[in-house]
Short mmCIF file of C-alpha atoms and ligand atoms in Angstrom, two decimals:
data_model
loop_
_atom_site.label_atom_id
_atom_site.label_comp_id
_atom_site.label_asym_id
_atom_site.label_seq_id
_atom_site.Cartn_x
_atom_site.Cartn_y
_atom_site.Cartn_z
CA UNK A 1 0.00 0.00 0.00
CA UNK A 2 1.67 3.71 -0.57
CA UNK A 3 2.04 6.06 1.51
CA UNK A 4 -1.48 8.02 1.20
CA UNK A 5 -4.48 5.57 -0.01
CA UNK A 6 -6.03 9.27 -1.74
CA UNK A 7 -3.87 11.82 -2.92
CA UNK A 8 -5.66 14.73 -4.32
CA UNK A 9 -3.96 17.48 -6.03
CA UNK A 10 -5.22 21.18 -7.08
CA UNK A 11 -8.56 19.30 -8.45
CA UNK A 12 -10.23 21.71 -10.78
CA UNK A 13 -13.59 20.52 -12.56
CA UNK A 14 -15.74 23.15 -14.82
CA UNK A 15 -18.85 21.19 -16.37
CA UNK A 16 -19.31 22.26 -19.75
CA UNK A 17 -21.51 25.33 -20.07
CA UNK A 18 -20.89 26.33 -16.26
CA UNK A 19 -19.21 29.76 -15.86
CA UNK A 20 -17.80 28.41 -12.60
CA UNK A 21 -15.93 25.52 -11.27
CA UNK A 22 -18.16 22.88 -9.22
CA UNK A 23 -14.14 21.71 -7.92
CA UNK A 24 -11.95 25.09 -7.88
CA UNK A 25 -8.61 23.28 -6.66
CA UNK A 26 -9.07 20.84 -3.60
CA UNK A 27 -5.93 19.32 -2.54
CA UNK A 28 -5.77 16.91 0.45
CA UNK A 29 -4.38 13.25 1.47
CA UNK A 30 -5.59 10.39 3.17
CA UNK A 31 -3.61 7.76 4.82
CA UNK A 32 -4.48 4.32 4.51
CA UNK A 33 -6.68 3.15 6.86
CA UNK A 34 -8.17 6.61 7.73
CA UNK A 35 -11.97 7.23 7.81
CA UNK A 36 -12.30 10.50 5.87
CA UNK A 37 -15.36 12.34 5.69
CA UNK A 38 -16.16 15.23 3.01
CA UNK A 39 -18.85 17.32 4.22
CA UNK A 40 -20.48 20.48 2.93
CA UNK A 41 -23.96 21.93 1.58
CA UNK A 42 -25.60 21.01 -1.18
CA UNK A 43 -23.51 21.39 -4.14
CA UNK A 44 -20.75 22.14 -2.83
CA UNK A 45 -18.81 19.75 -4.94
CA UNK A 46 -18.56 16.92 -2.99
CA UNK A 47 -20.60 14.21 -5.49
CA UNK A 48 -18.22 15.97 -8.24
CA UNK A 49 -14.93 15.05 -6.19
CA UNK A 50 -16.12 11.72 -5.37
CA UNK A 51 -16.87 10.96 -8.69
CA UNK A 52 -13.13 12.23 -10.31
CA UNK A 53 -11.68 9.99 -7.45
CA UNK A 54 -13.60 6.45 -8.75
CA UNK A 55 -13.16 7.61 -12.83
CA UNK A 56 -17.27 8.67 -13.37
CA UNK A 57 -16.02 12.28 -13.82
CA UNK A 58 -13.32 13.69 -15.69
CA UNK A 59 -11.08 16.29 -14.04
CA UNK A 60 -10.31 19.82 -16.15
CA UNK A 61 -7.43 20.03 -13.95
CA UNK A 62 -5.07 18.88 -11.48
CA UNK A 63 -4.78 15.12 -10.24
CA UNK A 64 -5.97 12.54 -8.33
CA UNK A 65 -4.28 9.59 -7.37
CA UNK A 66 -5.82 6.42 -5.37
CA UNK A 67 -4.39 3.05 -3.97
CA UNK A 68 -1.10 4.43 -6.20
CA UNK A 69 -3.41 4.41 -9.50
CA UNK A 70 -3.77 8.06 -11.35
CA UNK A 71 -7.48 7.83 -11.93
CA UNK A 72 -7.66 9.74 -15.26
CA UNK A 73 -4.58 8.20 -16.49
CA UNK A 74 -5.10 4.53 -15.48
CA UNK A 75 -9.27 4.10 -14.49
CA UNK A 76 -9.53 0.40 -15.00
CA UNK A 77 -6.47 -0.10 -12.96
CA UNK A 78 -8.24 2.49 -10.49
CA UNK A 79 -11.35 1.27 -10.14
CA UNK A 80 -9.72 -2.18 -9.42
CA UNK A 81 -8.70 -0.75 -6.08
CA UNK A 82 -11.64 1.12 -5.36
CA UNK A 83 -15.80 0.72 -4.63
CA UNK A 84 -18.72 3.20 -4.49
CA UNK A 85 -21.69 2.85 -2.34
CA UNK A 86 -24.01 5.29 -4.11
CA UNK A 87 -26.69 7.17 -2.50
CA UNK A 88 -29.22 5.69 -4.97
CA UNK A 89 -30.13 2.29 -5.52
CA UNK A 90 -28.32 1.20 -8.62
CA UNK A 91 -29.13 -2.81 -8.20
CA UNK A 92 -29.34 -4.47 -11.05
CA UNK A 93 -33.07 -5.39 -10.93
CA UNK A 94 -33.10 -8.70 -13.15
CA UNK A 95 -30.90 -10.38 -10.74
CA UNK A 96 -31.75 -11.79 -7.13
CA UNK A 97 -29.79 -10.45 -4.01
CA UNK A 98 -27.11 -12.81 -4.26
CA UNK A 99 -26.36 -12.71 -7.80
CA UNK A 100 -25.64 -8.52 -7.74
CA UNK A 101 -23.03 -9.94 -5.61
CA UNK A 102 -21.74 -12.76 -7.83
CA UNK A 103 -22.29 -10.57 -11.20
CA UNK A 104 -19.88 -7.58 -9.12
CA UNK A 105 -17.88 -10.35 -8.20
CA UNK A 106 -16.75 -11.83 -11.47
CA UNK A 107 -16.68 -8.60 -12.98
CA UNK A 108 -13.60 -7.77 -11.05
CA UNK A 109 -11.99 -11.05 -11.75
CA UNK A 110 -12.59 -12.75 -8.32
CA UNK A 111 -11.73 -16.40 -8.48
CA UNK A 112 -14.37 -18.54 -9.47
CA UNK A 113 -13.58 -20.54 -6.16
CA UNK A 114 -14.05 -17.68 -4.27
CA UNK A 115 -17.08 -15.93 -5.37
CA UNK A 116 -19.82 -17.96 -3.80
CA UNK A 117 -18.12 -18.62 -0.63
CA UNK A 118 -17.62 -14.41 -0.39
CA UNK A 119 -21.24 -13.78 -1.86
CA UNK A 120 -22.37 -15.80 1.71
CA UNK A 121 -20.05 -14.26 3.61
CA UNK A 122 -20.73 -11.07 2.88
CA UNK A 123 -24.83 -11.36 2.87
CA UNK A 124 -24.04 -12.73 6.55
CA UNK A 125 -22.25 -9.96 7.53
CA UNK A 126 -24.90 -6.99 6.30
CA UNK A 127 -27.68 -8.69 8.41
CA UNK A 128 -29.06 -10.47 4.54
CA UNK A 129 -28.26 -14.03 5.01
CA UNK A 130 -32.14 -14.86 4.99
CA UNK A 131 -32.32 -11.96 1.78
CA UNK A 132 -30.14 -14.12 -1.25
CA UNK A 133 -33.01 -14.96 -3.23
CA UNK A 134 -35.43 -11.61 -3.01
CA UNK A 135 -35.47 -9.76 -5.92
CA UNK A 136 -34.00 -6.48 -5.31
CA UNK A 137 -36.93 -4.95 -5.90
CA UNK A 138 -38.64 -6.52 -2.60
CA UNK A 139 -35.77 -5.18 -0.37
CA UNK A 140 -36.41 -2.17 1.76
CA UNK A 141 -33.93 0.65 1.11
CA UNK A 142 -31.91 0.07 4.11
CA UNK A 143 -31.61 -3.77 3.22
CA UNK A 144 -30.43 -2.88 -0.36
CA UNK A 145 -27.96 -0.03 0.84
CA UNK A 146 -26.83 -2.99 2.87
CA UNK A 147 -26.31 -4.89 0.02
CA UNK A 148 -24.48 -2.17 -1.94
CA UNK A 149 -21.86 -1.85 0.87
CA UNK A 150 -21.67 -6.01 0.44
CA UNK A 151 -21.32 -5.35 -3.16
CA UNK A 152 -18.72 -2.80 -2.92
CA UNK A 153 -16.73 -4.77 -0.76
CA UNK A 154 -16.76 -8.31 -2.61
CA UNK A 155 -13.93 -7.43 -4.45
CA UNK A 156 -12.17 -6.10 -1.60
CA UNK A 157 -11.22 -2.30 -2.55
CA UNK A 158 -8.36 -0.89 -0.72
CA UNK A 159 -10.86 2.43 -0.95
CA UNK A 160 -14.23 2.67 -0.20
CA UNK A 161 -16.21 5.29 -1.11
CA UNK A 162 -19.80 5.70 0.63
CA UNK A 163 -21.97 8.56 -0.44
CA UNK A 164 -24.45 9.54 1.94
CA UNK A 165 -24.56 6.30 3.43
CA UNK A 166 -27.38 6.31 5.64
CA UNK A 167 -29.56 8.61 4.19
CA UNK A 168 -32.91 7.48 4.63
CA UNK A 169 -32.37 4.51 6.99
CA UNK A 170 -33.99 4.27 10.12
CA UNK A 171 -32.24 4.24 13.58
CA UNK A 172 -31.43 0.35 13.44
CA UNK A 173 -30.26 0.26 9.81
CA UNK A 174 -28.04 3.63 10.58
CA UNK A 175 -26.89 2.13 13.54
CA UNK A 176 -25.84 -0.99 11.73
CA UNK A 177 -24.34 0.86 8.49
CA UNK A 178 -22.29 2.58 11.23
CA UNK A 179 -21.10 -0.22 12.99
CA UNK A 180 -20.58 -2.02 9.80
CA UNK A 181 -18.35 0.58 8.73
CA UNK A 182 -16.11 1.22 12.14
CA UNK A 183 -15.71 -3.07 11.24
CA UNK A 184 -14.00 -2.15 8.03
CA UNK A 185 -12.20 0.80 9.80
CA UNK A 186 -10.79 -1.59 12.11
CA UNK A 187 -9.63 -4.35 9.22
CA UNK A 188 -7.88 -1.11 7.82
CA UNK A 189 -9.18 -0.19 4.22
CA UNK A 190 -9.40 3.25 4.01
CA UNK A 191 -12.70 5.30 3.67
CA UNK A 192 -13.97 8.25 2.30
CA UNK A 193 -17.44 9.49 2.98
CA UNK A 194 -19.81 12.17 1.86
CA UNK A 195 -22.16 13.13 4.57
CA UNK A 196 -24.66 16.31 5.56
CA UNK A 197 -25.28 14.33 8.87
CA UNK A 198 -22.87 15.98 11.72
CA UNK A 199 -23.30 13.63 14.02
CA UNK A 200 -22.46 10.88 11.78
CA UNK A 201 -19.54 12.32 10.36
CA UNK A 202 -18.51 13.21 13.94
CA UNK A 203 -18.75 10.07 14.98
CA UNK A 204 -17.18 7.71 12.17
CA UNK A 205 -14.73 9.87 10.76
CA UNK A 206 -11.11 10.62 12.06
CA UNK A 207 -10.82 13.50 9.91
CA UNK A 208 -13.16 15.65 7.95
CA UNK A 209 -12.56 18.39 5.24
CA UNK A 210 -15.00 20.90 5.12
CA UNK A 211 -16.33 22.13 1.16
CA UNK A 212 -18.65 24.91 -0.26
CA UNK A 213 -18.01 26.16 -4.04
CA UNK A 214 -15.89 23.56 -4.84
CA UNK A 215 -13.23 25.15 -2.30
CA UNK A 216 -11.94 23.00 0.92
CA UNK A 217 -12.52 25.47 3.90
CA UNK A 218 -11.00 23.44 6.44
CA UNK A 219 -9.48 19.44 7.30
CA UNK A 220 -8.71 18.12 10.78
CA UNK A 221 -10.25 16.19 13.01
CA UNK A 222 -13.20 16.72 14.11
CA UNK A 223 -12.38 17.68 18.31
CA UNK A 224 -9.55 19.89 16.74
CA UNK A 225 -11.98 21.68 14.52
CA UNK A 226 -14.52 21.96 17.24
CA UNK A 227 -11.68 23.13 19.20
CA UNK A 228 -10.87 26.74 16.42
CA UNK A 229 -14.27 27.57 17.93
CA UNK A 230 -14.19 30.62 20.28
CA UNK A 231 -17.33 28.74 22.38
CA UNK A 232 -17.22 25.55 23.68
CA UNK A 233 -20.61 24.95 25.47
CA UNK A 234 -24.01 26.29 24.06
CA UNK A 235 -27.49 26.90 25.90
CA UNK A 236 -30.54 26.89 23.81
CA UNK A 237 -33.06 28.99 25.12
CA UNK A 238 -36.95 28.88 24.00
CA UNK A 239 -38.33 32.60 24.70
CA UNK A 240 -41.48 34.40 24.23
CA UNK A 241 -40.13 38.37 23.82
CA UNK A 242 -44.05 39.68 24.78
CA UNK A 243 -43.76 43.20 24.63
CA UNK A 244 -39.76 43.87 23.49
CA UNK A 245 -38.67 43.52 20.00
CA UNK A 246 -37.53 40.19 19.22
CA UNK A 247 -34.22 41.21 17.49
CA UNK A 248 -33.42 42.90 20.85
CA UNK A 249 -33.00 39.47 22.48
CA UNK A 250 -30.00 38.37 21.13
CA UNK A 251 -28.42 41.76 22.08
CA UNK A 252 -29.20 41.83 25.64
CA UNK A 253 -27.98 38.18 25.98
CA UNK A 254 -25.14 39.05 24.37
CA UNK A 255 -24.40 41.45 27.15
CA UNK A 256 -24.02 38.53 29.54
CA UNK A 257 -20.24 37.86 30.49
CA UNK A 258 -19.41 34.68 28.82
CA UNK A 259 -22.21 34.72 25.97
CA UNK A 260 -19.72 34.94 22.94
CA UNK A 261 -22.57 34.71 20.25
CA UNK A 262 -26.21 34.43 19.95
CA UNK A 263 -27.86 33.14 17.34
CA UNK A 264 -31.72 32.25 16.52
CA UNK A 265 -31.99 29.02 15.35
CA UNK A 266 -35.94 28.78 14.76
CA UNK A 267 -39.51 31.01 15.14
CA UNK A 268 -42.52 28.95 16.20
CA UNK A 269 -45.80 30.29 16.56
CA UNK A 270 -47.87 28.09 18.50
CA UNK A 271 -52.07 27.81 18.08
CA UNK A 272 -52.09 30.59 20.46
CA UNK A 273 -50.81 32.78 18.30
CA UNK A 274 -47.44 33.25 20.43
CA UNK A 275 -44.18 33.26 18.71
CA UNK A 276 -41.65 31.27 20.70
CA UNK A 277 -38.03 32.43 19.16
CA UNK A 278 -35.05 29.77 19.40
CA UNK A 279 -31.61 31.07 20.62
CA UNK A 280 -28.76 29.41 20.52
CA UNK A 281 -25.97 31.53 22.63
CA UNK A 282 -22.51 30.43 22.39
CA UNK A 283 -20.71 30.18 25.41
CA UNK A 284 -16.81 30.37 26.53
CA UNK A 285 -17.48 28.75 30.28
CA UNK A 286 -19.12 26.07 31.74
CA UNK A 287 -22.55 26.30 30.35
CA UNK A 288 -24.60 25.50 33.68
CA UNK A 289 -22.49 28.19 35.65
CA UNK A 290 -24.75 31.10 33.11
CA UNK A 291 -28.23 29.47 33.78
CA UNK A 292 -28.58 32.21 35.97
CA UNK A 293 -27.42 35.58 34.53
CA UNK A 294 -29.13 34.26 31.19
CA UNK A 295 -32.72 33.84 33.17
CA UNK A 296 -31.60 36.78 35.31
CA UNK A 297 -31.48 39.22 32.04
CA UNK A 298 -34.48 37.45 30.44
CA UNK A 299 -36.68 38.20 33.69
CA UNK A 300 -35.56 41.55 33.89
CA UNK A 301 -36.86 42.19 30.41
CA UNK A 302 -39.75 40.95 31.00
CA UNK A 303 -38.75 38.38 28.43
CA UNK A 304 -40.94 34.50 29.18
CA UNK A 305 -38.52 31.44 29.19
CA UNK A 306 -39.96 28.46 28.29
CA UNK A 307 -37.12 26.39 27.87
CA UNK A 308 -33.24 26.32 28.60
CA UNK A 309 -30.91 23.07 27.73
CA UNK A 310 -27.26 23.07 27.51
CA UNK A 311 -24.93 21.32 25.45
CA UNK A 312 -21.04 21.48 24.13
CA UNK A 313 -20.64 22.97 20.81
CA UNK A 314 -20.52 20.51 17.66
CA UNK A 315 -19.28 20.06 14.17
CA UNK A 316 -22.70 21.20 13.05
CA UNK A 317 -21.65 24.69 14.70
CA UNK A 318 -18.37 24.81 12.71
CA UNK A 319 -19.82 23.43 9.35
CA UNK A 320 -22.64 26.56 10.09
CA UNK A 321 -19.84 28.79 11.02
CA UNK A 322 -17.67 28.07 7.65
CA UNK A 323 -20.76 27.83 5.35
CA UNK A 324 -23.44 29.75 7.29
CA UNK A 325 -27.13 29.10 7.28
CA UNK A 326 -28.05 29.91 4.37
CA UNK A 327 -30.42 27.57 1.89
CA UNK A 328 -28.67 26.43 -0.78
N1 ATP B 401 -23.36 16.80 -14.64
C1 ATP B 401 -23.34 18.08 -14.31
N2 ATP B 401 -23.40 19.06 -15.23
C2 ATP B 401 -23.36 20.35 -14.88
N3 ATP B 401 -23.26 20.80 -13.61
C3 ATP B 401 -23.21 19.88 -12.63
C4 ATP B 401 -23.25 18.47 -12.94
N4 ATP B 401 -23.17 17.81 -11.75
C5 ATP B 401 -23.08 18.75 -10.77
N5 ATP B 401 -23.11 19.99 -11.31
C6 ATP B 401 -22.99 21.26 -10.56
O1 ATP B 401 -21.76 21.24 -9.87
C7 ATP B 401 -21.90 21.81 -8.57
C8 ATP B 401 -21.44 20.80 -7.52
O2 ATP B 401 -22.37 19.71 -7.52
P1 ATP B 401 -22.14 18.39 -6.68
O3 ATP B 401 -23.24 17.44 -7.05
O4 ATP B 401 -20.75 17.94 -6.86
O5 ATP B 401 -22.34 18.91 -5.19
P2 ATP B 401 -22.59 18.11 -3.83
O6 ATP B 401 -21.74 18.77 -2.82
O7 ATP B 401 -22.39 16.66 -4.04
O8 ATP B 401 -24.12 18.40 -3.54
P3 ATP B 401 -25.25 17.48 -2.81
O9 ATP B 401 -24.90 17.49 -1.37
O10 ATP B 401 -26.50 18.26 -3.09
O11 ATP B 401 -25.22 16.13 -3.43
C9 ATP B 401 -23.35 22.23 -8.43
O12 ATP B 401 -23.42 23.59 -8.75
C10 ATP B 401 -24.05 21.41 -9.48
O13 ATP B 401 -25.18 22.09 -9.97
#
């Protein structure tokens, strides 16, 4: 194995007809072995980088090299090393279960002895054994995104790419996927994964590299990321403003020693007709040790408090902080 299992270097790509680059010159490495997750907003340029990296997208510019193969120069060789989980079910839909596996299987040249024994294996290990002869059309989606990752891994890639991989599963199939994919973490191939889910990129991935416009905005892991934040606790407050403007909130908490931001994060209005506002302030102390000043200044104002929770701030609140809130 070399040295980095993904080398990527000043990555440009330009669709044609686009007047700007969906990939404006990532560079980063991954070292075998690594879990590596790429998150950003929608199209940011993540799908686009994903798909130069396993030879479904040309690059204008720049280079990408995986498992020591160039991808543009040398894709069959690359895509020897590698596998995609898509986000969408791309089953072939005239075979059964099983045979996606064995069709995968002999496509990549794995011994004839081998194939069967692997196809079992493999079912066994995504939770399927009982699923070989359904028609991929009578799986759920979280038992065929099971059977992708089985699919994918049949002809054991050194690189595994899974996009999105558990959008759209419930809690037991997203527990699973995850568990299934700390497995592989632990038997060392190296993985790269595409994600808008914070926790789940917090959570599987030893490093992540933050995109938007096809730029990388930042790549460490994610407790030293969380750590370039100036807060590390948050208190959510739920409060009813009655009488006082509701923008002048925020600026009064923000007058509390220790509040280092405020931000609303949501406006309710219940049946009632009262609009509950959602603050999240950003704090530089131990969260529980401003309960009081933060109710203190609220009661003062007149301001009702229907709800206070505290917490320690995330990767969501440093994907926000490099890509902000707005819809994309
Ligand atoms: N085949 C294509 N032709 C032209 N433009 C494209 C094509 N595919 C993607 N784009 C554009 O390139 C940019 C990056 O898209 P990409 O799908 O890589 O983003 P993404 O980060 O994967 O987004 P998402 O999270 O929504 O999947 C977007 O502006 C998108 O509209």
């Amino acid at each position: 194995m070399p040295e980095a299992a993904v080398v990527v270097n000043e990555l440009v790509k330009r669709y044609p007809k686009s007047r700007t680059n969906a990939v404006d010159g990532i560079s980063f490495r991954v070292p075998p072995g690594e879990v590596f997750g790429l998150l950003g907003p929608n199209g940011a340029g993540k799908t686009t980088a994903v798909g130069i990296l396993t030879t479904r997208v040309l690059p204008t510019s720049g280079n990408a090299v995986v498992a020591g193969v160039d991808v543009a120069a040398d894709p069959v060789g690359a895509r020897r090393k590698v596998a995609v989980v898509p986000q969408r079910n791309n089953l072939d839909r005239s075979l059964n279960a099983r045979q996606n596996l064995i069709w995968h299987a002999t496509y990549h040249g794995v011994p004839r002895a081998d194939r069967h024994r692997l196809a079992d294996e493999l079912l066994d290990r995504m939770g399927l054994a009982a699923k070989g002869k359904s028609q991929v059309d009578d799986l759920s989606g979280g038992q065929a995104q099971r059977l992708m990752i089985a699919r994918a891994l049949i002809h054991r890639p050194e690189v595994l790419f899974l996009d999105e991989p558990s959008t759209g599963l419930d809690p037991q199939a997203r527990l699973f996927v995850h568990d299934r994919i700390a497995d592989l973490r632990a038997q060392g191939v190296t993985i790269v994964l595409t994600t808008h889910d914070m926790d789940e990129a917090e959570k599987l991935s030893d490093r992540v590299g933050v995109v938007d416009h096809g730029r990388l905005l930042a790549l460490d892991t994610p407790r030293a990321l969380i750590g370039t934040l100036p807060a590390s606790g948050t208190i959510d407050a739920s409060v009813r403003p009655d009488g006082l403007a509701p923008e002048r909130v925020p600026e009064l908490l923000r007058g509390v020693a220790g509040v280092c931001g405020v931000e609303e994060v949501g406006v309710t209005t219940a049946a009632d007709c009262v609009t509950e506002h959602r603050l999240r302030l950003y704090v530089d102390r131990e969260p529980a040790s401003l309960l009081g000043p933060v109710a203190g200044m609220l009661d003062e104002h007149r301001v009702a408090l229907s709800g206070l929770s505290l917490g320690s701030a995330t990767l969501e609140d440093v994907f926000i902080g490099l890509t902000g809130r707005e819809l994309r």
